[in-house]
PDB file of C-alpha atoms and ligand atoms in Angstrom:
ATOM      1  CA  UNK A   1      73.332  64.331 190.387  1.00 81.00           C
ATOM      2  CA  UNK A   2      73.138  62.282 187.212  1.00 92.00           C
ATOM      3  CA  UNK A   3      75.466  59.309 186.868  1.00 95.00           C
ATOM      4  CA  UNK A   4      77.465  58.994 183.663  1.00 96.00           C
ATOM      5  CA  UNK A   5      76.293  55.416 183.387  1.00 95.00           C
ATOM      6  CA  UNK A   6      72.568  56.329 183.475  1.00 96.00           C
ATOM      7  CA  UNK A   7      72.934  59.288 181.104  1.00 97.00           C
ATOM      8  CA  UNK A   8      74.923  57.150 178.661  1.00 97.00           C
ATOM      9  CA  UNK A   9      72.088  54.616 178.585  1.00 97.00           C
ATOM     10  CA  UNK A  10      69.514  57.361 178.144  1.00 97.00           C
ATOM     11  CA  UNK A  11      71.411  58.952 175.221  1.00 98.00           C
ATOM     12  CA  UNK A  12      71.880  55.606 173.447  1.00 98.00           C
ATOM     13  CA  UNK A  13      68.148  54.967 173.699  1.00 98.00           C
ATOM     14  CA  UNK A  14      67.414  58.476 172.423  1.00 98.00           C
ATOM     15  CA  UNK A  15      69.611  58.022 169.334  1.00 98.00           C
ATOM     16  CA  UNK A  16      68.185  54.554 168.725  1.00 97.00           C
ATOM     17  CA  UNK A  17      64.660  56.022 168.838  1.00 97.00           C
ATOM     18  CA  UNK A  18      65.749  58.581 166.211  1.00 96.00           C
ATOM     19  CA  UNK A  19      66.869  55.767 163.895  1.00 95.00           C
ATOM     20  CA  UNK A  20      70.555  56.774 163.995  1.00 94.00           C
ATOM     21  CA  UNK A  21      73.090  54.166 162.798  1.00 88.00           C
ATOM     22  CA  UNK A  22      75.292  52.732 165.576  1.00 91.00           C
ATOM     23  CA  UNK A  23      73.751  54.715 168.456  1.00 97.00           C
ATOM     24  CA  UNK A  24      76.229  53.114 170.905  1.00 97.00           C
ATOM     25  CA  UNK A  25      79.308  54.241 168.986  1.00 97.00           C
ATOM     26  CA  UNK A  26      77.971  57.782 168.514  1.00 97.00           C
ATOM     27  CA  UNK A  27      76.999  58.157 172.160  1.00 98.00           C
ATOM     28  CA  UNK A  28      80.245  56.774 173.544  1.00 98.00           C
ATOM     29  CA  UNK A  29      82.338  58.899 171.158  1.00 98.00           C
ATOM     30  CA  UNK A  30      80.422  62.069 172.110  1.00 98.00           C
ATOM     31  CA  UNK A  31      80.851  61.324 175.830  1.00 98.00           C
ATOM     32  CA  UNK A  32      84.546  60.620 175.296  1.00 98.00           C
ATOM     33  CA  UNK A  33      84.960  63.877 173.347  1.00 97.00           C
ATOM     34  CA  UNK A  34      83.208  66.055 175.951  1.00 98.00           C
ATOM     35  CA  UNK A  35      84.826  64.381 178.977  1.00 97.00           C
ATOM     36  CA  UNK A  36      88.327  64.096 177.495  1.00 97.00           C
ATOM     37  CA  UNK A  37      88.365  60.327 178.005  1.00 97.00           C
ATOM     38  CA  UNK A  38      88.764  57.284 175.776  1.00 96.00           C
ATOM     39  CA  UNK A  39      85.642  55.280 174.925  1.00 95.00           C
ATOM     40  CA  UNK A  40      86.842  52.489 177.217  1.00 96.00           C
ATOM     41  CA  UNK A  41      87.294  54.930 180.095  1.00 96.00           C
ATOM     42  CA  UNK A  42      83.756  56.190 179.492  1.00 96.00           C
ATOM     43  CA  UNK A  43      82.390  52.655 179.657  1.00 96.00           C
ATOM     44  CA  UNK A  44      84.281  51.861 182.871  1.00 95.00           C
ATOM     45  CA  UNK A  45      83.624  55.191 184.586  1.00 93.00           C
ATOM     46  CA  UNK A  46      81.375  55.350 187.646  1.00 93.00           C
ATOM     47  CA  UNK A  47      81.512  59.156 187.970  1.00 95.00           C
ATOM     48  CA  UNK A  48      78.671  61.631 188.151  1.00 96.00           C
ATOM     49  CA  UNK A  49      78.294  64.343 185.504  1.00 97.00           C
ATOM     50  CA  UNK A  50      78.270  68.079 186.177  1.00 96.00           C
ATOM     51  CA  UNK A  51      75.488  70.267 184.834  1.00 96.00           C
ATOM     52  CA  UNK A  52      77.888  71.769 182.309  1.00 97.00           C
ATOM     53  CA  UNK A  53      78.991  68.348 181.069  1.00 97.00           C
ATOM     54  CA  UNK A  54      75.383  67.221 180.684  1.00 97.00           C
ATOM     55  CA  UNK A  55      74.515  70.350 178.694  1.00 97.00           C
ATOM     56  CA  UNK A  56      77.466  69.916 176.347  1.00 98.00           C
ATOM     57  CA  UNK A  57      76.698  66.235 175.779  1.00 98.00           C
ATOM     58  CA  UNK A  58      72.998  66.938 175.326  1.00 98.00           C
ATOM     59  CA  UNK A  59      73.653  69.536 172.613  1.00 98.00           C
ATOM     60  CA  UNK A  60      75.832  67.148 170.602  1.00 98.00           C
ATOM     61  CA  UNK A  61      73.481  64.190 171.071  1.00 98.00           C
ATOM     62  CA  UNK A  62      70.584  66.308 169.814  1.00 98.00           C
ATOM     63  CA  UNK A  63      72.555  67.307 166.709  1.00 98.00           C
ATOM     64  CA  UNK A  64      73.486  63.646 166.132  1.00 98.00           C
ATOM     65  CA  UNK A  65      69.772  62.834 166.509  1.00 97.00           C
ATOM     66  CA  UNK A  66      69.107  65.168 163.577  1.00 97.00           C
ATOM     67  CA  UNK A  67      71.553  63.187 161.447  1.00 96.00           C
ATOM     68  CA  UNK A  68      74.665  65.375 161.679  1.00 97.00           C
ATOM     69  CA  UNK A  69      77.676  63.096 161.088  1.00 97.00           C
ATOM     70  CA  UNK A  70      79.554  62.044 164.208  1.00 98.00           C
ATOM     71  CA  UNK A  71      82.890  63.178 162.719  1.00 98.00           C
ATOM     72  CA  UNK A  72      81.689  66.804 162.478  1.00 98.00           C
ATOM     73  CA  UNK A  73      80.416  66.705 166.063  1.00 98.00           C
ATOM     74  CA  UNK A  74      83.641  65.429 167.585  1.00 98.00           C
ATOM     75  CA  UNK A  75      85.849  67.182 165.023  1.00 98.00           C
ATOM     76  CA  UNK A  76      87.938  64.187 163.972  1.00 98.00           C
ATOM     77  CA  UNK A  77      87.820  61.171 161.690  1.00 98.00           C
ATOM     78  CA  UNK A  78      90.280  58.312 161.522  1.00 97.00           C
ATOM     79  CA  UNK A  79      91.950  57.633 158.177  1.00 98.00           C
ATOM     80  CA  UNK A  80      94.638  54.986 157.698  1.00 98.00           C
ATOM     81  CA  UNK A  81      95.075  54.658 161.461  1.00 98.00           C
ATOM     82  CA  UNK A  82      95.468  58.372 162.171  1.00 98.00           C
ATOM     83  CA  UNK A  83      93.007  61.011 163.374  1.00 97.00           C
ATOM     84  CA  UNK A  84      92.334  63.907 160.998  1.00 98.00           C
ATOM     85  CA  UNK A  85      90.700  67.172 162.024  1.00 98.00           C
ATOM     86  CA  UNK A  86      87.467  67.692 160.064  1.00 98.00           C
ATOM     87  CA  UNK A  87      84.678  70.245 159.947  1.00 98.00           C
ATOM     88  CA  UNK A  88      81.738  70.999 157.662  1.00 97.00           C
ATOM     89  CA  UNK A  89      84.086  72.533 155.056  1.00 98.00           C
ATOM     90  CA  UNK A  90      85.691  69.182 154.191  1.00 98.00           C
ATOM     91  CA  UNK A  91      84.509  65.799 153.075  1.00 98.00           C
ATOM     92  CA  UNK A  92      84.724  63.202 155.842  1.00 98.00           C
ATOM     93  CA  UNK A  93      87.499  60.755 154.851  1.00 98.00           C
ATOM     94  CA  UNK A  94      86.080  57.366 153.819  1.00 97.00           C
ATOM     95  CA  UNK A  95      87.526  53.897 154.508  1.00 96.00           C
ATOM     96  CA  UNK A  96      87.371  53.064 150.765  1.00 96.00           C
ATOM     97  CA  UNK A  97      89.839  55.874 150.034  1.00 98.00           C
ATOM     98  CA  UNK A  98      92.399  53.973 152.123  1.00 98.00           C
ATOM     99  CA  UNK A  99      92.604  51.534 149.189  1.00 98.00           C
ATOM    100  CA  UNK A 100      94.265  54.304 147.183  1.00 98.00           C
ATOM    101  CA  UNK A 101      97.037  54.415 149.810  1.00 98.00           C
ATOM    102  CA  UNK A 102      97.341  50.605 149.744  1.00 98.00           C
ATOM    103  CA  UNK A 103      97.647  50.744 145.964  1.00 97.00           C
ATOM    104  CA  UNK A 104     100.491  53.276 146.240  1.00 98.00           C
ATOM    105  CA  UNK A 105     102.178  50.887 148.682  1.00 98.00           C
ATOM    106  CA  UNK A 106     102.015  48.144 146.060  1.00 97.00           C
ATOM    107  CA  UNK A 107     104.038  50.361 143.652  1.00 95.00           C
ATOM    108  CA  UNK A 108     106.373  52.299 145.892  1.00 97.00           C
ATOM    109  CA  UNK A 109     108.625  51.543 148.844  1.00 96.00           C
ATOM    110  CA  UNK A 110     109.858  53.747 151.672  1.00 96.00           C
ATOM    111  CA  UNK A 111     113.066  54.378 149.706  1.00 95.00           C
ATOM    112  CA  UNK A 112     111.292  55.935 146.719  1.00 96.00           C
ATOM    113  CA  UNK A 113     111.767  59.660 146.297  1.00 97.00           C
ATOM    114  CA  UNK A 114     109.071  61.395 144.325  1.00 97.00           C
ATOM    115  CA  UNK A 115     106.901  64.466 143.916  1.00 97.00           C
ATOM    116  CA  UNK A 116     103.106  64.194 143.888  1.00 97.00           C
ATOM    117  CA  UNK A 117      99.946  66.265 143.524  1.00 96.00           C
ATOM    118  CA  UNK A 118      96.748  65.495 145.427  1.00 97.00           C
ATOM    119  CA  UNK A 119      93.858  67.084 143.541  1.00 96.00           C
ATOM    120  CA  UNK A 120      90.914  68.117 145.750  1.00 96.00           C
ATOM    121  CA  UNK A 121      92.836  67.486 148.938  1.00 97.00           C
ATOM    122  CA  UNK A 122      89.993  68.408 151.324  1.00 98.00           C
ATOM    123  CA  UNK A 123      91.180  67.642 154.872  1.00 98.00           C
ATOM    124  CA  UNK A 124      94.547  66.629 153.391  1.00 98.00           C
ATOM    125  CA  UNK A 125      94.020  63.022 154.458  1.00 98.00           C
ATOM    126  CA  UNK A 126      95.454  61.444 151.291  1.00 98.00           C
ATOM    127  CA  UNK A 127      98.394  63.835 150.879  1.00 98.00           C
ATOM    128  CA  UNK A 128      99.380  63.711 154.555  1.00 98.00           C
ATOM    129  CA  UNK A 129      99.063  59.919 154.745  1.00 98.00           C
ATOM    130  CA  UNK A 130     101.295  59.529 151.665  1.00 98.00           C
ATOM    131  CA  UNK A 131     103.855  61.889 153.163  1.00 98.00           C
ATOM    132  CA  UNK A 132     103.854  59.922 156.428  1.00 98.00           C
ATOM    133  CA  UNK A 133     103.907  56.461 154.853  1.00 98.00           C
ATOM    134  CA  UNK A 134     106.694  57.412 152.415  1.00 98.00           C
ATOM    135  CA  UNK A 135     109.384  59.474 154.149  1.00 97.00           C
ATOM    136  CA  UNK A 136     110.950  60.626 150.868  1.00 98.00           C
ATOM    137  CA  UNK A 137     107.758  61.786 149.165  1.00 98.00           C
ATOM    138  CA  UNK A 138     107.152  65.504 148.697  1.00 98.00           C
ATOM    139  CA  UNK A 139     103.890  66.898 147.455  1.00 97.00           C
ATOM    140  CA  UNK A 140     101.323  69.622 146.953  1.00 96.00           C
ATOM    141  CA  UNK A 141      97.669  69.321 147.880  1.00 96.00           C
ATOM    142  CA  UNK A 142      95.400  71.528 145.828  1.00 95.00           C
ATOM    143  CA  UNK A 143      91.789  72.491 146.418  1.00 96.00           C
ATOM    144  CA  UNK A 144      89.427  75.162 145.153  1.00 95.00           C
ATOM    145  CA  UNK A 145      88.146  75.731 148.714  1.00 96.00           C
ATOM    146  CA  UNK A 146      90.116  78.057 151.019  1.00 97.00           C
ATOM    147  CA  UNK A 147      88.319  76.872 154.184  1.00 98.00           C
ATOM    148  CA  UNK A 148      89.131  73.251 153.255  1.00 98.00           C
ATOM    149  CA  UNK A 149      92.809  74.169 152.864  1.00 98.00           C
ATOM    150  CA  UNK A 150      92.776  75.758 156.347  1.00 98.00           C
ATOM    151  CA  UNK A 151      91.825  72.327 157.716  1.00 98.00           C
ATOM    152  CA  UNK A 152      94.420  70.550 155.544  1.00 98.00           C
ATOM    153  CA  UNK A 153      97.118  72.908 156.867  1.00 98.00           C
ATOM    154  CA  UNK A 154      96.039  72.238 160.469  1.00 98.00           C
ATOM    155  CA  UNK A 155      96.345  68.504 159.829  1.00 98.00           C
ATOM    156  CA  UNK A 156      99.748  68.906 158.165  1.00 98.00           C
ATOM    157  CA  UNK A 157     100.941  70.898 161.163  1.00 98.00           C
ATOM    158  CA  UNK A 158      99.606  68.269 163.548  1.00 98.00           C
ATOM    159  CA  UNK A 159     101.610  65.566 161.750  1.00 98.00           C
ATOM    160  CA  UNK A 160     104.647  67.813 161.187  1.00 98.00           C
ATOM    161  CA  UNK A 161     104.871  67.293 157.447  1.00 98.00           C
ATOM    162  CA  UNK A 162     105.022  70.981 156.493  1.00 96.00           C
ATOM    163  CA  UNK A 163     108.574  70.626 155.253  1.00 97.00           C
ATOM    164  CA  UNK A 164     107.518  68.115 152.570  1.00 98.00           C
ATOM    165  CA  UNK A 165     103.924  69.088 151.879  1.00 98.00           C
ATOM    166  CA  UNK A 166     102.335  72.385 150.913  1.00 96.00           C
ATOM    167  CA  UNK A 167      98.865  73.422 149.860  1.00 96.00           C
ATOM    168  CA  UNK A 168      97.712  75.652 147.031  1.00 95.00           C
ATOM    169  CA  UNK A 169      94.274  77.080 146.360  1.00 94.00           C
ATOM    170  CA  UNK A 170      93.585  76.488 142.701  1.00 91.00           C
ATOM    171  CA  UNK A 171      91.086  74.797 140.463  1.00 83.00           C
ATOM    172  CA  UNK A 172      92.193  71.371 139.229  1.00 72.00           C
ATOM    173  CA  UNK A 173      95.418  71.080 137.236  1.00 68.00           C
ATOM    174  CA  UNK A 174      95.171  73.862 134.656  1.00 68.00           C
ATOM    175  CA  UNK A 175      97.672  76.136 136.431  1.00 73.00           C
ATOM    176  CA  UNK A 176     100.260  73.423 137.147  1.00 78.00           C
ATOM    177  CA  UNK A 177     103.490  73.377 135.133  1.00 80.00           C
ATOM    178  CA  UNK A 178     104.185  70.588 132.663  1.00 75.00           C
ATOM    179  CA  UNK A 179     106.392  67.620 133.561  1.00 83.00           C
ATOM    180  CA  UNK A 180     106.594  68.339 137.276  1.00 88.00           C
ATOM    181  CA  UNK A 181     105.057  65.313 138.976  1.00 96.00           C
ATOM    182  CA  UNK A 182     105.816  61.618 139.393  1.00 97.00           C
ATOM    183  CA  UNK A 183     102.418  60.852 140.880  1.00 98.00           C
ATOM    184  CA  UNK A 184      98.912  62.335 140.803  1.00 97.00           C
ATOM    185  CA  UNK A 185      96.314  61.111 143.286  1.00 98.00           C
ATOM    186  CA  UNK A 186      92.744  62.291 143.479  1.00 98.00           C
ATOM    187  CA  UNK A 187      89.411  61.538 145.071  1.00 98.00           C
ATOM    188  CA  UNK A 188      87.471  64.117 143.061  1.00 97.00           C
ATOM    189  CA  UNK A 189      83.855  65.091 143.607  1.00 97.00           C
ATOM    190  CA  UNK A 190      82.203  62.425 141.456  1.00 98.00           C
ATOM    191  CA  UNK A 191      78.535  62.139 142.386  1.00 97.00           C
ATOM    192  CA  UNK A 192      75.948  62.678 139.661  1.00 97.00           C
ATOM    193  CA  UNK A 193      72.395  63.802 140.519  1.00 97.00           C
ATOM    194  CA  UNK A 194      71.406  60.107 140.373  1.00 97.00           C
ATOM    195  CA  UNK A 195      74.201  59.018 142.748  1.00 97.00           C
ATOM    196  CA  UNK A 196      73.364  61.939 145.053  1.00 96.00           C
ATOM    197  CA  UNK A 197      69.776  60.703 145.134  1.00 96.00           C
ATOM    198  CA  UNK A 198      70.986  57.376 146.452  1.00 96.00           C
ATOM    199  CA  UNK A 199      73.264  58.936 149.091  1.00 96.00           C
ATOM    200  CA  UNK A 200      72.152  59.050 152.723  1.00 94.00           C
ATOM    201  CA  UNK A 201      70.638  62.242 154.196  1.00 93.00           C
ATOM    202  CA  UNK A 202      73.692  62.435 156.519  1.00 94.00           C
ATOM    203  CA  UNK A 203      75.829  62.961 153.417  1.00 96.00           C
ATOM    204  CA  UNK A 204      73.521  65.202 151.385  1.00 96.00           C
ATOM    205  CA  UNK A 205      72.414  67.441 154.245  1.00 96.00           C
ATOM    206  CA  UNK A 206      75.769  67.949 155.932  1.00 97.00           C
ATOM    207  CA  UNK A 207      78.811  67.301 153.724  1.00 97.00           C
ATOM    208  CA  UNK A 208      80.031  70.083 151.389  1.00 97.00           C
ATOM    209  CA  UNK A 209      78.286  69.823 148.035  1.00 96.00           C
ATOM    210  CA  UNK A 210      81.390  71.128 146.211  1.00 93.00           C
ATOM    211  CA  UNK A 211      83.294  68.068 147.514  1.00 96.00           C
ATOM    212  CA  UNK A 212      80.573  65.632 146.412  1.00 97.00           C
ATOM    213  CA  UNK A 213      78.964  66.793 143.182  1.00 97.00           C
ATOM    214  CA  UNK A 214      80.946  66.163 140.008  1.00 96.00           C
ATOM    215  CA  UNK A 215      78.482  67.690 137.511  1.00 96.00           C
ATOM    216  CA  UNK A 216      75.407  66.475 135.589  1.00 97.00           C
ATOM    217  CA  UNK A 217      77.233  63.267 134.575  1.00 96.00           C
ATOM    218  CA  UNK A 218      79.254  63.023 137.787  1.00 97.00           C
ATOM    219  CA  UNK A 219      82.474  62.491 135.841  1.00 98.00           C
ATOM    220  CA  UNK A 220      83.058  66.053 134.572  1.00 96.00           C
ATOM    221  CA  UNK A 221      85.821  66.891 137.064  1.00 96.00           C
ATOM    222  CA  UNK A 222      87.388  63.432 136.754  1.00 97.00           C
ATOM    223  CA  UNK A 223      87.560  63.887 132.983  1.00 97.00           C
ATOM    224  CA  UNK A 224      89.046  67.375 133.337  1.00 95.00           C
ATOM    225  CA  UNK A 225      91.756  66.060 135.713  1.00 95.00           C
ATOM    226  CA  UNK A 226      92.478  63.123 133.439  1.00 96.00           C
ATOM    227  CA  UNK A 227      92.847  65.366 130.377  1.00 94.00           C
ATOM    228  CA  UNK A 228      95.393  67.619 132.112  1.00 93.00           C
ATOM    229  CA  UNK A 229      97.357  64.912 133.922  1.00 95.00           C
ATOM    230  CA  UNK A 230      99.550  63.719 131.009  1.00 95.00           C
ATOM    231  CA  UNK A 231     101.081  67.229 130.766  1.00 94.00           C
ATOM    232  CA  UNK A 232     101.815  67.429 134.476  1.00 95.00           C
ATOM    233  CA  UNK A 233     103.218  63.903 134.867  1.00 96.00           C
ATOM    234  CA  UNK A 234     106.720  62.895 133.892  1.00 96.00           C
ATOM    235  CA  UNK A 235     107.044  59.747 131.710  1.00 96.00           C
ATOM    236  CA  UNK A 236     106.636  56.693 133.940  1.00 96.00           C
ATOM    237  CA  UNK A 237     104.537  58.713 136.404  1.00 98.00           C
ATOM    238  CA  UNK A 238     101.366  57.236 137.868  1.00 98.00           C
ATOM    239  CA  UNK A 239      97.807  58.508 138.121  1.00 98.00           C
ATOM    240  CA  UNK A 240      95.404  57.138 140.757  1.00 98.00           C
ATOM    241  CA  UNK A 241      91.779  58.196 141.046  1.00 98.00           C
ATOM    242  CA  UNK A 242      88.767  57.139 143.120  1.00 98.00           C
ATOM    243  CA  UNK A 243      85.382  56.944 141.381  1.00 98.00           C
ATOM    244  CA  UNK A 244      82.040  55.181 141.573  1.00 98.00           C
ATOM    245  CA  UNK A 245      82.127  51.718 139.985  1.00 97.00           C
ATOM    246  CA  UNK A 246      79.524  52.753 137.386  1.00 97.00           C
ATOM    247  CA  UNK A 247      81.915  55.402 135.998  1.00 98.00           C
ATOM    248  CA  UNK A 248      84.879  53.204 135.060  1.00 98.00           C
ATOM    249  CA  UNK A 249      83.707  52.119 131.572  1.00 97.00           C
ATOM    250  CA  UNK A 250      83.537  55.778 130.438  1.00 97.00           C
ATOM    251  CA  UNK A 251      86.844  56.649 132.119  1.00 98.00           C
ATOM    252  CA  UNK A 252      88.665  53.599 130.719  1.00 98.00           C
ATOM    253  CA  UNK A 253      87.408  54.480 127.232  1.00 98.00           C
ATOM    254  CA  UNK A 254      88.841  57.986 127.656  1.00 98.00           C
ATOM    255  CA  UNK A 255      92.143  56.630 129.005  1.00 98.00           C
ATOM    256  CA  UNK A 256      92.461  54.303 126.034  1.00 97.00           C
ATOM    257  CA  UNK A 257      91.636  57.066 123.563  1.00 97.00           C
ATOM    258  CA  UNK A 258      94.283  59.376 125.073  1.00 97.00           C
ATOM    259  CA  UNK A 259      96.980  56.952 123.920  1.00 96.00           C
ATOM    260  CA  UNK A 260      99.484  58.065 126.552  1.00 97.00           C
ATOM    261  CA  UNK A 261      98.742  55.570 129.333  1.00 98.00           C
ATOM    262  CA  UNK A 262      99.603  51.923 129.970  1.00 97.00           C
ATOM    263  CA  UNK A 263      98.974  49.311 132.667  1.00 96.00           C
ATOM    264  CA  UNK A 264      95.366  50.084 133.634  1.00 98.00           C
ATOM    265  CA  UNK A 265      94.672  48.595 137.078  1.00 97.00           C
ATOM    266  CA  UNK A 266      91.460  48.646 139.093  1.00 98.00           C
ATOM    267  CA  UNK A 267      91.124  48.004 142.828  1.00 98.00           C
ATOM    268  CA  UNK A 268      87.869  47.009 144.498  1.00 97.00           C
ATOM    269  CA  UNK A 269      86.387  48.426 147.692  1.00 95.00           C
ATOM    270  CA  UNK A 270      85.279  46.333 150.693  1.00 92.00           C
ATOM    271  CA  UNK A 271      81.896  45.753 149.053  1.00 95.00           C
ATOM    272  CA  UNK A 272      83.542  44.251 145.970  1.00 97.00           C
ATOM    273  CA  UNK A 273      82.903  47.235 143.664  1.00 97.00           C
ATOM    274  CA  UNK A 274      85.626  48.798 141.513  1.00 98.00           C
ATOM    275  CA  UNK A 275      86.719  51.937 143.333  1.00 98.00           C
ATOM    276  CA  UNK A 276      90.247  53.051 142.392  1.00 98.00           C
ATOM    277  CA  UNK A 277      91.848  53.212 138.968  1.00 98.00           C
ATOM    278  CA  UNK A 278      95.592  53.413 138.407  1.00 98.00           C
ATOM    279  CA  UNK A 279      97.427  54.054 135.135  1.00 98.00           C
ATOM    280  CA  UNK A 280     101.046  54.702 134.232  1.00 98.00           C
ATOM    281  CA  UNK A 281     102.135  57.393 131.794  1.00 97.00           C
ATOM    282  CA  UNK A 282     104.034  55.980 128.833  1.00 96.00           C
TER     283      UNK A 282
HETATM  284  N1  LIG D 301      90.853  64.124 149.433  1.00 70.34           N
HETATM  285  C1  LIG D 301      89.765  64.115 150.371  1.00 70.34           C
HETATM  286  C2  LIG D 301      89.300  62.688 150.601  1.00 70.34           C
HETATM  287  O1  LIG D 301      89.646  61.803 149.881  1.00 70.34           O
HETATM  288  C3  LIG D 301      88.632  65.005 149.910  1.00 70.34           C
HETATM  289  C4  LIG D 301      88.041  64.590 148.607  1.00 70.34           C
HETATM  290  C5  LIG D 301      86.925  65.512 148.137  1.00 70.34           C
HETATM  291  O2  LIG D 301      86.705  66.574 148.718  1.00 70.34           O
HETATM  292  N2  LIG D 301      86.239  65.110 147.103  1.00 70.34           N
HETATM  293  O3  LIG D 301      88.588  62.384 151.508  1.00 70.34           O
END
């Protein structure tokens, strides 16, 4: 018999020896996932593990040891205080994207009724969070990837927002009718080859490239979305987009040259870098 306590220690040491970030968190979360317990229950447990439990844990710990992101191994990632189902077909939601939700909260209240598009919805984390935080919002999440939309629909079902949120498989905004939206939000693929070079192997080797790579300059998809958005938005509508801080000068120049936007606002991420841009359609 192997005690949970001893195996937990062994697995933490194993991940530490492999140079994995936060080996404690990964190990405890994998144990919790396999055993159907919370992390606290895992830490307090004095039980022994069955052979089957050990095998299941061992398989996941080995994958984590090879750098596979924890979220893909346990199948969930928290975003804005809620768990979202994720798999290798979707980008893992990032804490910095929560700033986009906070920014929406600075403009809108729970009483506001509006219609939004989320471009490149992935797991649906942004669209679903907006629908839950604002009970009168309705929206459509669009993505080019069918498998990503399967995950978004699972998440929408889990949070029972199907009556106010739907998903459409299409590429960017070109097929969307004019003057239909009050709000467009997007965390587009925006990494350039240079930014990809600086990303960690966990990201490059495991997350979907079509959710990361924005083109040779990184900003190609962002520019495409920005060029179409004025047609889709009603006057007074807002556009919010996440980007890398290095990309804002080019994007602000484009916004200014379009002549149809006012009130450019930038919000910084937790590291103090510009991360979200918001503009209002004149
Ligand atoms: N909307 C999702 C997110 O913000 C996915 C974005 C993407 O795939 N680029 O996490």
